[in-house]
Coordinates of N, CA and C in Angstrom, one line a residue:
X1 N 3.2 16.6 11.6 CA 2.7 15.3 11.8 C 1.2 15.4 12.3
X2 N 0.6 14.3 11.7 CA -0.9 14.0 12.5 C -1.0 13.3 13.3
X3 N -2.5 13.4 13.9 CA -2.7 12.1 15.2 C -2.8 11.0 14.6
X4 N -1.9 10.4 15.7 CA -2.0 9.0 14.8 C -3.4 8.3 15.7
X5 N -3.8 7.4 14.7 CA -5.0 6.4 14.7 C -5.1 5.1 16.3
X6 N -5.9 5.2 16.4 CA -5.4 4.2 17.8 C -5.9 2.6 17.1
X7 N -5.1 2.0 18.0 CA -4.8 0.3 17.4 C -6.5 -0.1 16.7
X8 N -7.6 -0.3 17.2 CA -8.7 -0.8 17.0 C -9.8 0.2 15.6
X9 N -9.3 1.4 15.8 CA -9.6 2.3 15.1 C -8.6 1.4 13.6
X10 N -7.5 1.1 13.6 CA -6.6 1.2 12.4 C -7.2 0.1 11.7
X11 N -7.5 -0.7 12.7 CA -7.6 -2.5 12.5 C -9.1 -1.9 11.6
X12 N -10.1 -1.4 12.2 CA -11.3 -1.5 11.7 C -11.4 -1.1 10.3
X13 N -10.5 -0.1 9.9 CA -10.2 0.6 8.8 C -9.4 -0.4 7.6
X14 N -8.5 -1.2 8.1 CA -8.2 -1.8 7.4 C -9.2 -3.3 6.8
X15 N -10.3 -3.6 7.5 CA -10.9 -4.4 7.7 C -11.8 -4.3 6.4
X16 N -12.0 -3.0 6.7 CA -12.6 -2.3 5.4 C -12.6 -2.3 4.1
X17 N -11.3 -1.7 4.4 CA -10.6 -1.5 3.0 C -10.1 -3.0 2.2
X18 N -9.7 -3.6 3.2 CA -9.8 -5.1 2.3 C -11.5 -5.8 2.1
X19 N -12.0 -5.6 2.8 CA -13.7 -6.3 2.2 C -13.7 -5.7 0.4
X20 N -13.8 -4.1 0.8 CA -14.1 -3.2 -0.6 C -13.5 -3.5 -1.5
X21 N -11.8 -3.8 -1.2 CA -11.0 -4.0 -2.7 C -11.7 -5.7 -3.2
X22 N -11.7 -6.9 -2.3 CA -11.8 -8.0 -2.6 C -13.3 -8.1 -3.5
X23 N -14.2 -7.1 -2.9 CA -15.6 -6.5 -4.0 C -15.1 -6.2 -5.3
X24 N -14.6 -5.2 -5.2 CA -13.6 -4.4 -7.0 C -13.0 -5.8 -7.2
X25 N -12.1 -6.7 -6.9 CA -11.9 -7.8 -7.5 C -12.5 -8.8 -7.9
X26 N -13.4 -9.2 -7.7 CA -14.5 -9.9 -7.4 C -15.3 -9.7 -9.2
X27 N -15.5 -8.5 -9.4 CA -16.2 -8.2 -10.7 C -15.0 -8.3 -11.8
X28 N -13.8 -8.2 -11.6 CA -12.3 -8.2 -12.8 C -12.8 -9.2 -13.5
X29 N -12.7 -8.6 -14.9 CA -12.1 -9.9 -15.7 C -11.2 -10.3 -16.0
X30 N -10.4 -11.4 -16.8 CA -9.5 -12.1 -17.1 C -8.5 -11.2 -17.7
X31 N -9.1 -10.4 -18.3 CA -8.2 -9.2 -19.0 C -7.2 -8.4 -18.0
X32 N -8.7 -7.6 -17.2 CA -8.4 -7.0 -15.8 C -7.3 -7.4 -14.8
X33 N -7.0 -8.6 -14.5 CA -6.3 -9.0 -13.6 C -4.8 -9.1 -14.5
X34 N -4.8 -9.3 -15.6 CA -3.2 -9.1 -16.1 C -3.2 -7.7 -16.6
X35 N -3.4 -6.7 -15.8 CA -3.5 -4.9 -16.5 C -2.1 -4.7 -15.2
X36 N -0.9 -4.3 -15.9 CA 0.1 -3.8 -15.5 C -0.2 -2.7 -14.4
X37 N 0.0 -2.4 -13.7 CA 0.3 -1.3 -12.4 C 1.6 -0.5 -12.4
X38 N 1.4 0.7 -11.7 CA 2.9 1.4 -11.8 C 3.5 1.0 -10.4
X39 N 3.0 0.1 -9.9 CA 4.0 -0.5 -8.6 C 5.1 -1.8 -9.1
X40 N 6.0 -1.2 -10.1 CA 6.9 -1.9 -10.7 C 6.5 -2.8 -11.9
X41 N 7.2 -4.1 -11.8 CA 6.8 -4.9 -12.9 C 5.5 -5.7 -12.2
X42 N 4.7 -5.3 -11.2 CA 3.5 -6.2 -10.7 C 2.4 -5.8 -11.7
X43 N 1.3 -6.5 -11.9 CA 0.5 -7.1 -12.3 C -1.2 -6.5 -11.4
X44 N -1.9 -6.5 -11.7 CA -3.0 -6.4 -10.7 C -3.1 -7.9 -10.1
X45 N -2.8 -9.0 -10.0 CA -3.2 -9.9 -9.8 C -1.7 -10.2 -9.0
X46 N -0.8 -9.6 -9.0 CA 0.6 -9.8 -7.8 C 0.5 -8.5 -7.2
X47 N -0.3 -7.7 -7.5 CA -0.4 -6.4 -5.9 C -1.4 -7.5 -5.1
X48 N -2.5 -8.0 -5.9 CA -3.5 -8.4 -5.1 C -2.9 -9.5 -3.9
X49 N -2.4 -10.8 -5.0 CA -1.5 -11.4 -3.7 C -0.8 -10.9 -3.3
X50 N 0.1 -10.2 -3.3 CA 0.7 -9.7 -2.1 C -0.1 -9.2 -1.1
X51 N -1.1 -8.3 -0.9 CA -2.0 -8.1 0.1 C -2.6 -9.2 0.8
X52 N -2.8 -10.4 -0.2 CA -3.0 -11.4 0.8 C -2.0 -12.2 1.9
X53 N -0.8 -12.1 1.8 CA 0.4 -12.8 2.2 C 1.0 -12.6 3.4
X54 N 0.9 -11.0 4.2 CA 1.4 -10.8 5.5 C 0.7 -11.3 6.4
X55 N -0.4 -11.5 6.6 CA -1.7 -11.9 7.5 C -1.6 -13.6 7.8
X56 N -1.1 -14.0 6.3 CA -1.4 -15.6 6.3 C 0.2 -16.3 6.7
X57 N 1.1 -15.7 6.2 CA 2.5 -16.4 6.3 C 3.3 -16.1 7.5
X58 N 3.8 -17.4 7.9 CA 4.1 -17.3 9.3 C 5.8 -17.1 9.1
X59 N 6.9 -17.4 10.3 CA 7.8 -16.4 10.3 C 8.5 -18.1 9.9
X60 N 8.4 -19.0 9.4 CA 8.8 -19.7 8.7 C 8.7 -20.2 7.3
X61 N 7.6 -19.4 6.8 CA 7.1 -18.9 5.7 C 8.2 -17.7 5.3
X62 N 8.6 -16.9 5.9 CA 9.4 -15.5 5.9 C 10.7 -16.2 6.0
X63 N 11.0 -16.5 6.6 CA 12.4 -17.3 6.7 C 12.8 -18.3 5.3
X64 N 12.1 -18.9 4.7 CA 12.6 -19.5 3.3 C 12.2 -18.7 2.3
X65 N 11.7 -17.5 2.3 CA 11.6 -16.9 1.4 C 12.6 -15.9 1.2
X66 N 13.0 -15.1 2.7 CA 14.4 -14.5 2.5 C 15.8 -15.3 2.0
X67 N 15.5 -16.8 2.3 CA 16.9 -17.6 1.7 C 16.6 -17.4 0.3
X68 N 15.1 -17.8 0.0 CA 15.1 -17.6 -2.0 C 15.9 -16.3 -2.5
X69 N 15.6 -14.9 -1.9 CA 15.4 -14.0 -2.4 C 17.3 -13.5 -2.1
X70 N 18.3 -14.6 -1.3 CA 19.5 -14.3 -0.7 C 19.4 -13.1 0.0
X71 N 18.5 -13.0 1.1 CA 18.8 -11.8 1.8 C 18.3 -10.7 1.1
X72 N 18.1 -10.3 0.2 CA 17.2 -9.0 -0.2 C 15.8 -9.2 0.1
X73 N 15.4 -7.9 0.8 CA 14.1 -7.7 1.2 C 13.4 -7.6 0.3
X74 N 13.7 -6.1 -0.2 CA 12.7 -6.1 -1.7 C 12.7 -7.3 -2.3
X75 N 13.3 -8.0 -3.1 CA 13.2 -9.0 -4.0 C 12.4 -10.1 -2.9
X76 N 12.7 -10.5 -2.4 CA 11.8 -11.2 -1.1 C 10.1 -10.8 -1.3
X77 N 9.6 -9.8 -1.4 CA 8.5 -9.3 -1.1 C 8.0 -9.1 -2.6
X78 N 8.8 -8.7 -3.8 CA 8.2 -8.9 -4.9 C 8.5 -10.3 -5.3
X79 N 9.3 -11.1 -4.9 CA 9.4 -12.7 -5.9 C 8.2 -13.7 -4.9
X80 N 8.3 -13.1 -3.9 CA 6.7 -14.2 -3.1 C 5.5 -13.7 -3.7
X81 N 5.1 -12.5 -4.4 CA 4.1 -12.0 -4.7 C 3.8 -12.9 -5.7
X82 N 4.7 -12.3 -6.4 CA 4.5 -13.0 -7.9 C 4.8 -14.8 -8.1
X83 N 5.2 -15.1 -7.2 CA 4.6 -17.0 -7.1 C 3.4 -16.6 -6.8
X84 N 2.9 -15.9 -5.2 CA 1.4 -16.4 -5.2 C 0.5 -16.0 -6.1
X85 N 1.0 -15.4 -6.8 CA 0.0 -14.6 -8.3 C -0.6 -15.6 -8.7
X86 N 0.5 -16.5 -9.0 CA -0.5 -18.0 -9.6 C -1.5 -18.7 -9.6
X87 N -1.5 -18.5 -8.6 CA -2.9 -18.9 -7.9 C -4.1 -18.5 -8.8
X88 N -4.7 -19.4 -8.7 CA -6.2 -18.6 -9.7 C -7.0 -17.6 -8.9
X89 N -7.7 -16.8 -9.4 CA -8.1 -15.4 -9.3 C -9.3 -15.7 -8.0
X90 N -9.8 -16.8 -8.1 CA -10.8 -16.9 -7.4 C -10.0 -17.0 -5.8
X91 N -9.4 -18.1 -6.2 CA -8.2 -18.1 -4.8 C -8.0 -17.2 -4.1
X92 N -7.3 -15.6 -5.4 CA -6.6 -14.9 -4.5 C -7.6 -14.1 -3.5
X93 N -8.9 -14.0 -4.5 CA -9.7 -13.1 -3.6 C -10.2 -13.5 -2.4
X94 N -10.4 -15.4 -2.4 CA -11.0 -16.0 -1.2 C -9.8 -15.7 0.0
X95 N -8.4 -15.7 -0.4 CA -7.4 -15.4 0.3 C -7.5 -13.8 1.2
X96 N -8.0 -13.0 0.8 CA -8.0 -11.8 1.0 C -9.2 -11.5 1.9
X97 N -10.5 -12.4 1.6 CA -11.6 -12.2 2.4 C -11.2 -12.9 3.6
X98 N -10.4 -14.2 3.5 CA -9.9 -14.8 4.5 C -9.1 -14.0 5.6
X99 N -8.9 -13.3 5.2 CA -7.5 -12.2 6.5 C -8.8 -10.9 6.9
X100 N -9.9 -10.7 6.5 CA -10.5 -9.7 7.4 C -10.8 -10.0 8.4
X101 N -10.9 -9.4 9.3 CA -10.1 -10.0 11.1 C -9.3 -9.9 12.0
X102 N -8.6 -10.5 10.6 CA -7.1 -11.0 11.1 C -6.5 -9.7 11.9
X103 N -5.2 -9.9 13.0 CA -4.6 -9.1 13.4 C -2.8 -9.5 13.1
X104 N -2.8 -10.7 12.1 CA -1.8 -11.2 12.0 C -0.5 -10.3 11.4
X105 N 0.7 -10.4 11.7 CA 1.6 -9.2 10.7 C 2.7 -9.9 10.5
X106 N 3.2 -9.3 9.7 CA 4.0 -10.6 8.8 C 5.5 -9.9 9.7
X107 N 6.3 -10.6 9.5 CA 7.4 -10.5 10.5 C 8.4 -9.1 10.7
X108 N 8.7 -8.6 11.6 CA 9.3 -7.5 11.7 C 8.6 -6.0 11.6
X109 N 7.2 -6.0 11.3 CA 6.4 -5.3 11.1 C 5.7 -4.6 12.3
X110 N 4.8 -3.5 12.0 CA 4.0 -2.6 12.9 C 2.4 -3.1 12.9
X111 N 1.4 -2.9 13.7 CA 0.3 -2.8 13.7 C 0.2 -1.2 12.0
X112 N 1.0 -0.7 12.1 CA 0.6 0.5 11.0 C 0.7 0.5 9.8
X113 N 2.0 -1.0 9.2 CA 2.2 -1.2 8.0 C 1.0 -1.8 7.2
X114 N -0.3 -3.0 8.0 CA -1.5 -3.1 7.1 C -1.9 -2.3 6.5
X115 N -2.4 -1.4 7.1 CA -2.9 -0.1 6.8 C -2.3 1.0 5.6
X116 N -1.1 1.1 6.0 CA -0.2 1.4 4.4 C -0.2 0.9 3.5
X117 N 0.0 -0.3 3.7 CA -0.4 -1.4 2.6 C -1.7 -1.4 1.7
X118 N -3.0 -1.4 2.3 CA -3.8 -2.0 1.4 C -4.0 0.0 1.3
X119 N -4.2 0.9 1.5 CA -4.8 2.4 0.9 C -3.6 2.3 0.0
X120 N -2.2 2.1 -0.3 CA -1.7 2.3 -1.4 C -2.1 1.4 -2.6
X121 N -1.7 0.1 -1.9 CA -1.8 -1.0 -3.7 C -3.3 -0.8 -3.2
X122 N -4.3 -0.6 -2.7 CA -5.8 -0.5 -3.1 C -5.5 0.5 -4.4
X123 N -4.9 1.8 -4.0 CA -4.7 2.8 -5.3 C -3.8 2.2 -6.4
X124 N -3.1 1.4 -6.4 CA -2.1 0.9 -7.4 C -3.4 0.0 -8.3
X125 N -4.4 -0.7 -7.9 CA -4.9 -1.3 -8.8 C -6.0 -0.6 -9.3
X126 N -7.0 0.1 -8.5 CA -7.6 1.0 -9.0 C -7.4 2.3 -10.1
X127 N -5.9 2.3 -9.9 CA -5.7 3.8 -11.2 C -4.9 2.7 -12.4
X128 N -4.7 1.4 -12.0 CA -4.4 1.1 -12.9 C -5.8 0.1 -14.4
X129 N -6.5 0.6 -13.7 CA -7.8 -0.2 -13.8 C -8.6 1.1 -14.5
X130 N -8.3 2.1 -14.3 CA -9.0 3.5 -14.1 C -10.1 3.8 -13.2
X131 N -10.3 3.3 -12.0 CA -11.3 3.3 -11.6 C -10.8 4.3 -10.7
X132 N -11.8 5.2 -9.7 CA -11.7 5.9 -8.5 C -12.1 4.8 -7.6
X133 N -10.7 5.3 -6.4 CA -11.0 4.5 -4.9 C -11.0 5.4 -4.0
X134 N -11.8 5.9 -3.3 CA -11.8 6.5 -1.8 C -10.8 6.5 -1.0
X135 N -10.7 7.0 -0.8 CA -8.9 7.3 0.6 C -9.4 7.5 1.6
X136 N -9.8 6.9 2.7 CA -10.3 7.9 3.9 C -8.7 8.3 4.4
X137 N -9.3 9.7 4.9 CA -7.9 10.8 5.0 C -7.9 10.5 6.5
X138 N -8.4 10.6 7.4 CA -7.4 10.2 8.4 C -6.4 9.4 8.5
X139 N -6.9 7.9 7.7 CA -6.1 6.7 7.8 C -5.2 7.2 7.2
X140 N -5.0 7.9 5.8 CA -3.9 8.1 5.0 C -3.1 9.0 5.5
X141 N -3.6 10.0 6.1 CA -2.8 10.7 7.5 C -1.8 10.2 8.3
X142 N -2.5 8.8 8.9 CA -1.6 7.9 9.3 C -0.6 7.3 8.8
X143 N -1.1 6.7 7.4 CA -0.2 6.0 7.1 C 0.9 7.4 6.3
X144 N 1.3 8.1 6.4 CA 1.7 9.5 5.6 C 2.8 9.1 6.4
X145 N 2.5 9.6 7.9 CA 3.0 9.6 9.4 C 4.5 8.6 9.3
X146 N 3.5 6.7 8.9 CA 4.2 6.0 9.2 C 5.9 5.8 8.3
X147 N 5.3 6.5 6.9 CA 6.2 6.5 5.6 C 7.5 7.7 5.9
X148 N 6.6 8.3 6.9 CA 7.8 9.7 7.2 C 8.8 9.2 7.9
X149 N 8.3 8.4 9.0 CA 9.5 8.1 10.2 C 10.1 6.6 10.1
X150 N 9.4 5.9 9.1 CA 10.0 4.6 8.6 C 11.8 4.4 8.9
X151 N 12.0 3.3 9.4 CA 13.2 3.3 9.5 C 13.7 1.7 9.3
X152 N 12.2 1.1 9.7 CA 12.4 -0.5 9.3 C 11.4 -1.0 9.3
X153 N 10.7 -2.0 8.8 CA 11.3 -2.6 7.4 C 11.8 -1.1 6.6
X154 N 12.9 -1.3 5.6 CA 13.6 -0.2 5.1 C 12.5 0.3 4.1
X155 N 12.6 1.4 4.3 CA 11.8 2.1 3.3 C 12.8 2.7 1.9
X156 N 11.7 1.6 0.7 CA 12.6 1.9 -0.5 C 12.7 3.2 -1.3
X157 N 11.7 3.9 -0.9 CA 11.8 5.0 -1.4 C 12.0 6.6 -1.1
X158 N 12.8 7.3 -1.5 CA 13.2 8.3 -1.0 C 12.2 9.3 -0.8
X159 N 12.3 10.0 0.2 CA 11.8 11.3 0.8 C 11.6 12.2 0.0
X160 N 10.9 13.2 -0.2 CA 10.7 14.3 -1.5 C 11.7 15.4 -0.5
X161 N 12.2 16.1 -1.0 CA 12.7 17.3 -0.5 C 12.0 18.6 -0.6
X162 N 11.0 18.5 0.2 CA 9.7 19.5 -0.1 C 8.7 19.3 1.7
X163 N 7.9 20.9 1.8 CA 7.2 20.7 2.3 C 6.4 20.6 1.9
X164 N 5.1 19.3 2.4 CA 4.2 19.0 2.4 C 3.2 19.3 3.1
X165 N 2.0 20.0 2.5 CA 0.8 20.1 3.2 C -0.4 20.1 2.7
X166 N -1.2 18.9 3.3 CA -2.3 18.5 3.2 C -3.2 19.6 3.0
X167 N -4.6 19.2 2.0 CA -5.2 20.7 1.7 C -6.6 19.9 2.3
X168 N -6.6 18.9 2.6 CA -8.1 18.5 3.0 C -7.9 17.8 4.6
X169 N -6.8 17.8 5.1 CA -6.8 17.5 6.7 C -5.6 18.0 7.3
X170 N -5.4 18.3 8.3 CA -4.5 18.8 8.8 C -2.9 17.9 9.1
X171 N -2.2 18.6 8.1 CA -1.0 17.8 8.3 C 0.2 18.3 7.6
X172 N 0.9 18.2 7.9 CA 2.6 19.5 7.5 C 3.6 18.4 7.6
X173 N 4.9 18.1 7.1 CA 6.0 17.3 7.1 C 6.8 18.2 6.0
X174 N 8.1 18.1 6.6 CA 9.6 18.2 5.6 C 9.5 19.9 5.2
X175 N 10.7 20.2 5.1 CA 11.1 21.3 4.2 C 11.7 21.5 3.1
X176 N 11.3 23.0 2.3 CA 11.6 23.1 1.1 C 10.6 23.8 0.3
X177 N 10.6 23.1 -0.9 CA 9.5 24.2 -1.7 C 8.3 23.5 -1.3
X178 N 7.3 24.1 -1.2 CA 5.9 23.5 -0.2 C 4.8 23.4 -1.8
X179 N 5.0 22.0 -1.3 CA 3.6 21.1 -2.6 C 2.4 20.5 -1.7
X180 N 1.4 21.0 -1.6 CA -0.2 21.5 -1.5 C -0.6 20.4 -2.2
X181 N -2.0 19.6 -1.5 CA -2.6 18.8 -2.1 C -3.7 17.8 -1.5
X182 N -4.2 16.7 -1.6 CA -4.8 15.5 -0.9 C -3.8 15.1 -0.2
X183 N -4.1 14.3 1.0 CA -3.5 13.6 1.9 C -2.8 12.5 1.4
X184 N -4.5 11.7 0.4 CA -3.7 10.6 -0.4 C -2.8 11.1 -1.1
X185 N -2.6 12.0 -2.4 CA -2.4 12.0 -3.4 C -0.3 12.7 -2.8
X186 N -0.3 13.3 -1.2 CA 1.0 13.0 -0.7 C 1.1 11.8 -0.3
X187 N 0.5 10.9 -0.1 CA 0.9 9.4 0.6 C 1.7 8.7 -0.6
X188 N 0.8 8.8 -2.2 CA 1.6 8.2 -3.0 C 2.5 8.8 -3.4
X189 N 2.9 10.1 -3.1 CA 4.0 10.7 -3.7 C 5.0 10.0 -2.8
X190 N 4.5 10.3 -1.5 CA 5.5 9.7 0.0 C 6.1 8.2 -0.7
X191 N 5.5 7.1 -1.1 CA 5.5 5.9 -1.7 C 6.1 5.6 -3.1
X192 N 6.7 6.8 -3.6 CA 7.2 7.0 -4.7 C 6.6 6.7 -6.1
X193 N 5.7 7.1 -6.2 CA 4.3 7.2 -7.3 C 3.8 8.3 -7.6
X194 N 4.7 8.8 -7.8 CA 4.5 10.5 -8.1 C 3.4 10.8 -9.6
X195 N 3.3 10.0 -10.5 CA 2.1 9.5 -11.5 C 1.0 9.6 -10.7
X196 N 0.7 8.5 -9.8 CA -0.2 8.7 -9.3 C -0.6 9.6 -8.3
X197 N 0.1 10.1 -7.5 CA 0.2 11.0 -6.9 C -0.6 12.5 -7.9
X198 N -0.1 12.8 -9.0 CA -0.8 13.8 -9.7 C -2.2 13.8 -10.2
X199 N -2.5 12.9 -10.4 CA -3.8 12.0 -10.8 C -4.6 12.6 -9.4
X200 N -4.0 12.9 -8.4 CA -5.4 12.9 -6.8 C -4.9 14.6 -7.1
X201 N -3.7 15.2 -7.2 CA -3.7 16.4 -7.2 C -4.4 17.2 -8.3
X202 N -4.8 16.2 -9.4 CA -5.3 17.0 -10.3 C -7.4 16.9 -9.7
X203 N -7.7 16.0 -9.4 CA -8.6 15.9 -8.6 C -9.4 17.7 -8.0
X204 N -7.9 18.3 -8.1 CA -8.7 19.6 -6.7 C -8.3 20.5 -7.5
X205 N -8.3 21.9 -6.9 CA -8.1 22.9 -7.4 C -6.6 23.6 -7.4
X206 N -6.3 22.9 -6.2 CA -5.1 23.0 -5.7 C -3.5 22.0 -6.0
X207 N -3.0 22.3 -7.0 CA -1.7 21.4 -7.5 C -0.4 21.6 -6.7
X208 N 0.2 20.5 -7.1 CA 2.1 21.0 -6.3 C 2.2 22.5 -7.0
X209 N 3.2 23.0 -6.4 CA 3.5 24.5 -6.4 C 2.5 25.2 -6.5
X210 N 1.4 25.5 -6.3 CA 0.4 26.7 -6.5 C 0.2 27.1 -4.8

């Protein structure tokens, strides 16, 4: 494990990272925002709302959305996306510049899940765009951290059966056959995006198994 991030340090980071992505959206075109992502059946323009939605929706907002969704989380969190999708493009990004500041978290949550949040679907729309996005590796360190020990909100995706070690910051998790790489490029593997995940490993010199 790594050090984790202290509260103001995470906040400022995420602050960030939402100004930057709502810039990259900002220039999309019409085309751009309906370009498919490997973060399921979303859309660039339903990762995007969803990034806007924890910050702004209060726990009665959260409450009729788990009745929509009958108690499923996931479906909960992908079917609110994809209504706010609707929204026009200008909306979603004014929505997004709207929450830098914010310290709001959507219900049941950590000060650490922001942070998860926007360095992955930042990467979910970026590689699905083709574009390169920056990872700062501490943060992804952190959020690596939070994906390991998750235990609620449930984490949908399974655990690699492998050790993991970071080749550009200091960081070790899990055993097994040991896969070497970017910090990010284990965060998305951690996140179950093992596509993209190869994409940052191919980046270096250093691949899984070598």
């Amino acid at each position: 494990m790594g050090v984790v991030l202290g509260v103001d340090e995470r906040w400022t980071i995420v602050d960030r990272e939402r100004a930057s992505l709502a810039d990259l959206l900002d220039g999309l075109s019409p085309d751009e925002w309906e370009t498919p992502t490997r973060c399921g059946d979303w859309r660039v323009r339903d990762v995007a709302a969803h990034l806007t939605m924890a910050a702004r929706f209060t726990y009665r907002d959260g409450a009729r959305e788990m009745i929509r969704a009958r108690g499923n989380w996931n479906r909960m969190i992908h079917d609110s996306a994809v209504r706010e999708a609707h929204s026009p493009v200008t909306e979603i990004v004014a929505n997004l510049r709207s929450i830098i500041g914010s310290r709001a978290l959507a219900p049941t949550t950590t000060p650490r899940e922001p942070l998860l949040d926007i360095l992955v679907h930042g990467q979910d729309i970026a590689l699905a765009l083709g574009r390169e996005r920056a990872m700062p590796v501490a943060a992804a360190r952190d959020a690596a951290d939070r994906v390991w020990t998750m235990r609620f909100p449930p984490r949908p995706w399974p655990l690699p059966r492998a050790r993991l070690v970071a080749t550009d910051i200091e960081w070790t998790c899990g055993e097994g056959e040991e896969i070497r790489g970017p910090i990010a490029g284990l965060l998305l593997m951690l996140t179950g995006r093992p596509e993209a995940a190869r994409e940052w490993f191919g980046r270096t010199a250093t691949a899984p198994g070598e």
